[in-house]
mmCIF file of C-alpha atoms in Angstrom:
data_model
loop_
_atom_site.group_PDB
_atom_site.id
_atom_site.type_symbol
_atom_site.label_atom_id
_atom_site.label_comp_id
_atom_site.label_asym_id
_atom_site.label_seq_id
_atom_site.Cartn_x
_atom_site.Cartn_y
_atom_site.Cartn_z
ATOM 1 C CA MET A 24 119.185 98.324 116.154
ATOM 2 C CA PRO A 25 120.677 97.886 112.688
ATOM 3 C CA ASP A 26 120.059 100.460 109.985
ATOM 4 C CA PRO A 27 117.261 99.070 107.761
ATOM 5 C CA ASN A 28 118.428 97.584 104.473
ATOM 6 C CA GLU A 29 116.843 95.626 101.655
ATOM 7 C CA GLU A 30 117.480 92.298 103.369
ATOM 8 C CA ILE A 31 115.631 93.439 106.519
ATOM 9 C CA TRP A 32 112.707 94.818 104.509
ATOM 10 C CA ARG A 33 112.355 91.640 102.441
ATOM 11 C CA ALA A 34 112.409 89.464 105.564
ATOM 12 C CA SER A 35 109.649 91.602 107.063
ATOM 13 C CA GLU A 36 107.642 91.544 103.823
ATOM 14 C CA LYS A 37 107.698 87.761 103.832
ATOM 15 C CA VAL A 38 106.023 87.729 107.256
ATOM 16 C CA PHE A 39 103.401 90.314 106.278
ATOM 17 C CA LYS A 40 102.610 88.267 103.166
ATOM 18 C CA GLU A 41 102.409 84.869 104.870
ATOM 19 C CA LYS A 42 100.982 85.848 108.252
ATOM 20 C CA TRP A 43 98.949 89.001 107.609
ATOM 21 C CA ASN A 44 98.015 88.547 103.901
ATOM 22 C CA PHE A 45 99.520 91.810 102.683
ATOM 23 C CA PRO A 46 102.292 91.189 100.100
ATOM 24 C CA HIS A 47 104.657 94.076 99.352
ATOM 25 C CA CYS A 48 104.061 95.438 102.872
ATOM 26 C CA VAL A 49 107.384 95.870 104.688
ATOM 27 C CA ALA A 50 106.319 97.624 107.921
ATOM 28 C CA ALA A 51 103.519 99.239 109.900
ATOM 29 C CA ILE A 52 103.896 102.774 111.272
ATOM 30 C CA ASP A 53 102.338 104.535 114.243
ATOM 31 C CA GLY A 54 103.115 107.208 116.808
ATOM 32 C CA LYS A 55 102.231 107.396 120.497
ATOM 33 C CA HIS A 56 102.478 109.930 123.298
ATOM 34 C CA VAL A 57 104.629 108.793 126.247
ATOM 35 C CA ARG A 58 103.754 110.532 129.527
ATOM 36 C CA ILE A 59 106.508 112.544 131.195
ATOM 37 C CA LYS A 60 106.785 114.776 134.238
ATOM 38 C CA ALA A 61 106.319 118.449 133.319
ATOM 39 C CA PRO A 62 109.797 119.718 132.368
ATOM 40 C CA ALA A 63 111.026 122.866 134.107
ATOM 41 C CA HIS A 64 110.598 126.018 131.998
ATOM 42 C CA LYS A 65 109.373 124.021 128.962
ATOM 43 C CA GLY A 66 105.954 122.821 130.065
ATOM 44 C CA SER A 67 103.870 124.246 127.225
ATOM 45 C CA GLU A 68 106.054 122.682 124.528
ATOM 46 C CA PHE A 69 105.329 119.192 125.829
ATOM 47 C CA PHE A 70 101.654 119.745 126.780
ATOM 48 C CA ASN A 71 99.607 117.711 124.290
ATOM 49 C CA TYR A 72 95.996 117.733 123.079
ATOM 50 C CA LYS A 73 95.026 115.237 125.801
ATOM 51 C CA LYS A 74 96.109 117.781 128.434
ATOM 52 C CA TYR A 75 99.196 116.063 129.793
ATOM 53 C CA HIS A 76 102.938 116.339 129.131
ATOM 54 C CA SER A 77 104.524 113.898 126.708
ATOM 55 C CA VAL A 78 107.151 113.091 124.138
ATOM 56 C CA VAL A 79 106.326 111.223 120.948
ATOM 57 C CA LEU A 80 107.514 107.733 120.049
ATOM 58 C CA LEU A 81 107.189 107.162 116.290
ATOM 59 C CA ALA A 82 107.927 103.612 115.146
ATOM 60 C CA LEU A 83 108.163 101.264 112.190
ATOM 61 C CA VAL A 84 107.350 97.661 113.168
ATOM 62 C CA ASP A 85 107.834 94.392 111.288
ATOM 63 C CA GLY A 86 105.415 91.508 110.848
ATOM 64 C CA ASN A 87 106.743 89.769 113.972
ATOM 65 C CA LYS A 88 106.009 92.825 116.159
ATOM 66 C CA LYS A 89 109.603 93.925 116.490
ATOM 67 C CA PHE A 90 110.757 97.511 116.061
ATOM 68 C CA ILE A 91 112.625 98.170 112.811
ATOM 69 C CA CYS A 92 113.417 101.797 113.614
ATOM 70 C CA VAL A 93 112.078 104.526 115.897
ATOM 71 C CA ASP A 94 112.133 108.287 116.314
ATOM 72 C CA VAL A 95 111.876 109.573 119.903
ATOM 73 C CA GLY A 96 111.625 112.932 121.600
ATOM 74 C CA GLN A 97 109.429 115.288 119.610
ATOM 75 C CA TYR A 98 107.341 117.666 121.723
ATOM 76 C CA GLY A 99 103.903 116.432 122.745
ATOM 77 C CA ARG A 100 102.202 119.571 121.442
ATOM 78 C CA VAL A 101 103.461 119.039 117.869
ATOM 79 C CA SER A 102 100.686 118.393 115.334
ATOM 80 C CA TYR A 103 100.248 114.966 113.754
ATOM 81 C CA ALA A 104 101.510 116.181 110.366
ATOM 82 C CA SER A 105 104.633 117.738 111.877
ATOM 83 C CA VAL A 106 105.461 114.625 113.922
ATOM 84 C CA TYR A 107 105.852 112.597 110.744
ATOM 85 C CA SER A 108 107.400 115.269 108.506
ATOM 86 C CA ASN A 109 109.920 116.371 111.156
ATOM 87 C CA SER A 110 110.998 112.841 112.060
ATOM 88 C CA THR A 111 114.101 111.133 110.767
ATOM 89 C CA ILE A 112 111.835 108.328 109.552
ATOM 90 C CA GLY A 113 109.647 110.711 107.528
ATOM 91 C CA LYS A 114 112.602 112.551 106.020
ATOM 92 C CA ARG A 115 114.377 109.351 104.994
ATOM 93 C CA LEU A 116 111.236 107.882 103.462
ATOM 94 C CA THR A 117 110.611 111.092 101.520
ATOM 95 C CA SER A 118 114.164 111.085 100.179
ATOM 96 C CA LEU A 119 113.883 107.353 99.335
ATOM 97 C CA ASN A 120 116.883 106.731 101.590
ATOM 98 C CA MET A 121 115.682 103.712 103.585
ATOM 99 C CA GLY A 122 116.854 100.796 101.453
ATOM 100 C CA ILE A 123 113.315 99.655 100.604
ATOM 101 C CA PRO A 124 113.292 97.314 97.565
ATOM 102 C CA PRO A 125 112.325 98.766 94.179
ATOM 103 C CA ASP A 126 108.903 98.248 92.577
ATOM 104 C CA GLU A 127 108.184 94.671 91.483
ATOM 105 C CA ASP A 128 105.439 92.697 89.798
ATOM 106 C CA LEU A 129 102.547 91.435 91.925
ATOM 107 C CA ALA A 130 100.129 89.275 89.946
ATOM 108 C CA GLY A 131 100.579 91.402 86.824
ATOM 109 C CA ARG A 132 100.620 94.744 88.656
ATOM 110 C CA ASN A 133 103.812 96.774 89.033
ATOM 111 C CA LEU A 134 103.610 97.795 92.696
ATOM 112 C CA PRO A 135 105.989 99.389 95.203
ATOM 113 C CA TYR A 136 106.882 97.980 98.586
ATOM 114 C CA VAL A 137 104.903 99.946 101.132
ATOM 115 C CA ILE A 138 104.439 100.843 104.780
ATOM 116 C CA VAL A 139 100.910 100.829 106.222
ATOM 117 C CA GLY A 140 99.495 103.379 108.640
ATOM 118 C CA ASP A 141 96.208 104.826 109.849
ATOM 119 C CA GLU A 142 94.427 108.087 108.961
ATOM 120 C CA ALA A 143 97.016 110.132 110.868
ATOM 121 C CA PHE A 144 99.559 109.605 108.093
ATOM 122 C CA PRO A 145 99.671 110.990 104.545
ATOM 123 C CA LEU A 146 98.943 108.787 101.553
ATOM 124 C CA LYS A 147 102.150 108.343 99.577
ATOM 125 C CA LYS A 148 103.341 105.900 96.954
ATOM 126 C CA TYR A 149 105.338 104.150 99.690
ATOM 127 C CA LEU A 150 102.861 104.786 102.557
ATOM 128 C CA MET A 151 99.339 103.370 102.418
ATOM 129 C CA ARG A 152 96.473 104.615 104.576
ATOM 130 C CA PRO A 153 92.790 103.532 104.538
ATOM 131 C CA TYR A 154 90.139 104.927 102.253
ATOM 132 C CA PRO A 155 88.488 107.754 104.237
ATOM 133 C CA ARG A 156 85.125 106.890 105.761
ATOM 134 C CA SER A 157 83.869 110.378 106.552
ATOM 135 C CA ALA A 158 83.000 111.745 103.133
ATOM 136 C CA ARG A 159 80.859 108.948 101.696
ATOM 137 C CA ARG A 160 79.811 105.349 102.068
ATOM 138 C CA LEU A 161 82.654 103.098 100.991
ATOM 139 C CA SER A 162 82.201 100.428 98.355
ATOM 140 C CA GLU A 163 82.694 96.781 99.294
ATOM 141 C CA ASP A 164 86.040 96.739 97.450
ATOM 142 C CA GLU A 165 87.257 99.764 99.446
ATOM 143 C CA ARG A 166 86.126 98.190 102.718
ATOM 144 C CA ILE A 167 88.024 95.027 101.812
ATOM 145 C CA PHE A 168 91.168 97.091 101.233
ATOM 146 C CA ASN A 169 90.699 98.833 104.584
ATOM 147 C CA TYR A 170 90.218 95.498 106.327
ATOM 148 C CA ARG A 171 93.336 93.978 104.766
ATOM 149 C CA LEU A 172 95.362 97.084 105.654
ATOM 150 C CA SER A 173 93.983 97.054 109.215
ATOM 151 C CA ARG A 174 95.100 93.437 109.773
ATOM 152 C CA SER A 175 98.675 94.425 108.978
ATOM 153 C CA ARG A 176 98.542 97.748 110.794
ATOM 154 C CA ASN A 177 97.425 96.020 113.994
ATOM 155 C CA THR A 178 100.967 94.672 114.342
ATOM 156 C CA VAL A 179 102.207 98.098 115.423
ATOM 157 C CA GLU A 180 99.266 98.615 117.800
ATOM 158 C CA ASN A 181 99.985 95.238 119.402
ATOM 159 C CA THR A 182 103.691 96.046 119.617
ATOM 160 C CA PHE A 183 102.970 99.190 121.621
ATOM 161 C CA GLY A 184 100.645 97.170 123.854
ATOM 162 C CA ILE A 185 103.316 94.540 124.511
ATOM 163 C CA LEU A 186 105.896 97.275 125.192
ATOM 164 C CA ALA A 187 103.682 98.996 127.767
ATOM 165 C CA ASN A 188 102.641 95.742 129.436
ATOM 166 C CA THR A 189 106.202 94.436 129.694
ATOM 167 C CA TRP A 190 107.937 97.612 130.856
ATOM 168 C CA ARG A 191 105.821 98.972 133.684
ATOM 169 C CA VAL A 192 107.745 102.247 133.725
ATOM 170 C CA TYR A 193 105.169 103.389 131.157
ATOM 171 C CA HIS A 194 102.294 103.095 133.628
ATOM 172 C CA SER A 195 103.194 106.415 135.257
ATOM 173 C CA PRO A 196 104.848 109.592 133.940
ATOM 174 C CA LEU A 197 108.602 109.297 133.415
ATOM 175 C CA GLU A 198 110.029 111.410 136.222
ATOM 176 C CA CYS A 199 113.408 112.346 134.828
ATOM 177 C CA ARG A 200 115.078 114.889 132.563
ATOM 178 C CA ILE A 201 113.885 114.915 128.951
ATOM 179 C CA GLU A 202 117.229 113.632 127.665
ATOM 180 C CA LEU A 203 117.101 110.686 130.053
ATOM 181 C CA ALA A 204 113.429 110.008 129.242
ATOM 182 C CA ASP A 205 114.385 109.614 125.578
ATOM 183 C CA LYS A 206 117.125 107.143 126.551
ATOM 184 C CA VAL A 207 114.723 105.145 128.748
ATOM 185 C CA ILE A 208 112.281 104.829 125.833
ATOM 186 C CA LEU A 209 115.045 103.768 123.433
ATOM 187 C CA ALA A 210 116.331 101.225 125.961
ATOM 188 C CA THR A 211 112.906 99.578 126.310
ATOM 189 C CA VAL A 212 112.580 99.428 122.512
ATOM 190 C CA VAL A 213 115.902 97.581 122.176
ATOM 191 C CA LEU A 214 115.061 95.297 125.108
ATOM 192 C CA HIS A 215 111.677 94.562 123.521
ATOM 193 C CA ASN A 216 113.396 93.356 120.345
ATOM 194 C CA TYR A 217 115.909 91.347 122.374
ATOM 195 C CA THR A 218 113.227 89.526 124.362
ATOM 196 C CA ARG A 219 111.111 88.896 121.241
ATOM 197 C CA GLN A 220 114.128 87.266 119.631
ATOM 198 C CA LEU A 221 114.883 85.035 122.631
ATOM 199 C CA THR A 222 111.386 84.106 123.774
ATOM 200 C CA THR A 223 109.793 80.894 122.507
ATOM 201 C CA GLN A 224 106.666 81.042 120.386
ATOM 202 C CA THR A 225 104.631 79.620 123.299
ATOM 203 C CA ASN A 226 105.779 82.373 125.633
ATOM 204 C CA LEU A 227 105.203 85.011 122.967
ATOM 205 C CA ALA A 228 101.574 83.901 122.699
ATOM 206 C CA THR A 229 101.209 84.206 126.470
ATOM 207 C CA VAL A 230 102.655 87.714 126.468
ATOM 208 C CA GLU A 231 100.356 88.800 123.652
ATOM 209 C CA GLU A 232 97.299 87.445 125.437
ATOM 210 C CA GLN A 233 98.176 89.716 128.357
ATOM 211 C CA ILE A 234 98.320 92.962 126.373
ATOM 212 C CA ASN A 235 96.354 95.383 128.485
ATOM 213 C CA GLU A 236 93.760 97.583 126.865
ATOM 214 C CA THR A 237 94.281 100.661 129.028
ATOM 215 C CA ASN A 238 95.323 103.909 127.387
ATOM 216 C CA VAL A 239 98.931 103.848 128.573
ATOM 217 C CA PHE A 240 99.958 105.287 125.222
ATOM 218 C CA MET A 241 97.760 107.815 123.466
ATOM 219 C CA PRO A 242 97.790 108.047 119.656
ATOM 220 C CA ILE A 243 98.981 111.114 117.834
ATOM 221 C CA ARG A 244 96.109 113.324 116.776
ATOM 222 C CA ILE A 245 94.288 112.144 113.666
ATOM 223 C CA GLY A 246 93.792 114.719 110.946
ATOM 224 C CA THR A 247 92.800 114.807 107.313
ATOM 225 C CA SER A 248 94.921 115.150 104.224
ATOM 226 C CA SER A 249 93.795 116.040 100.727
ATOM 227 C CA ASN A 250 97.253 116.361 99.208
ATOM 228 C CA SER A 251 97.630 112.804 97.980
ATOM 229 C CA SER A 252 99.285 112.532 94.601
ATOM 230 C CA ARG A 253 97.632 110.831 91.661
ATOM 231 C CA GLU A 254 100.418 108.230 91.782
ATOM 232 C CA ALA A 255 99.685 107.396 95.444
ATOM 233 C CA LEU A 256 95.943 107.140 94.785
ATOM 234 C CA ASN A 257 96.647 104.823 91.852
ATOM 235 C CA VAL A 258 98.884 102.571 93.984
ATOM 236 C CA ARG A 259 96.134 102.237 96.589
ATOM 237 C CA ASN A 260 93.608 101.376 93.879
ATOM 238 C CA LEU A 261 95.953 98.729 92.453
ATOM 239 C CA PHE A 262 96.289 97.096 95.866
ATOM 240 C CA LYS A 263 92.502 97.197 96.187
ATOM 241 C CA GLU A 264 92.140 95.447 92.834
ATOM 242 C CA TYR A 265 94.685 92.840 93.867
ATOM 243 C CA PHE A 266 92.843 92.088 97.129
ATOM 244 C CA ILE A 267 89.624 91.279 95.271
ATOM 245 C CA SER A 268 91.329 89.303 92.492
ATOM 246 C CA ASN A 269 91.547 85.515 92.377
ATOM 247 C CA GLU A 270 95.267 85.728 93.145
ATOM 248 C CA GLY A 271 94.977 88.106 96.081
ATOM 249 C CA ARG A 272 91.673 87.498 97.860
ATOM 250 C CA VAL A 273 91.276 85.591 101.129
ATOM 251 C CA GLU A 274 88.151 83.513 101.608
ATOM 252 C CA TRP A 275 86.829 85.262 104.722
ATOM 253 C CA GLN A 276 87.241 88.918 103.690
ATOM 254 C CA GLN A 277 83.762 89.502 102.240
ATOM 255 C CA ARG A 278 82.101 87.882 105.222
ATOM 256 C CA ILE A 279 84.054 90.089 107.611
ATOM 257 C CA VAL A 280 83.493 93.408 105.849
ATOM 258 C CA ASN A 281 79.794 92.764 105.225
ATOM 259 C CA ARG A 282 79.275 91.742 108.839
ATOM 260 C CA THR A 283 80.809 94.984 110.082
ATOM 261 C CA ALA A 284 79.397 97.306 107.414
#
């Protein structure tokens, strides 16, 4: 897998804009627990909150449901916040060392290029998460933002589903040494990208229709974060304003969010 650069990010952003209606989005992020056989003498380190042994697969996915980059091998017991902050992906994003394009104008708003994730991830200028639903009733504008973010974030959920459905090794615990388990996971990730590149659009649709809904992969634990910077909160609000503007709205969004409110 090539090291991400501005050309890769811009190609992904084009798909998120045209296919998923989220301009300036370059990737979706998520992390999953991959079941493994209990390692000798290290069982507690890999024993996760769902009461089985696992390693974590953290991934950035593009708009075509291909992996851009992954981080594999963190202990299953590690908290959600530590999974991201300890990962190579998290460290490179924090240091702005991922080649993501600089801020640009979007319908009169100077906005960064961003990655979208769920509530398990911190809100950063470059990492958007939904408005929290626990504290209060969300406004219609906030629900529209959450809906638009969710459409793009579903690409990573679907990617994990396709991965598990295609490579049946994930349907039982990986019974090998930890080092080999990490290599097996990385191999399936690369093979996933290879088959996505070669498969016709018709066959891709067939594969995606067959995504199973079983909990082969379990999500990393969702937590809460109140450490969002004023800059990150402002970026999220600017995206929200864009999504309800004449330039950024899609015709069905109000119908969808009001139907599910």
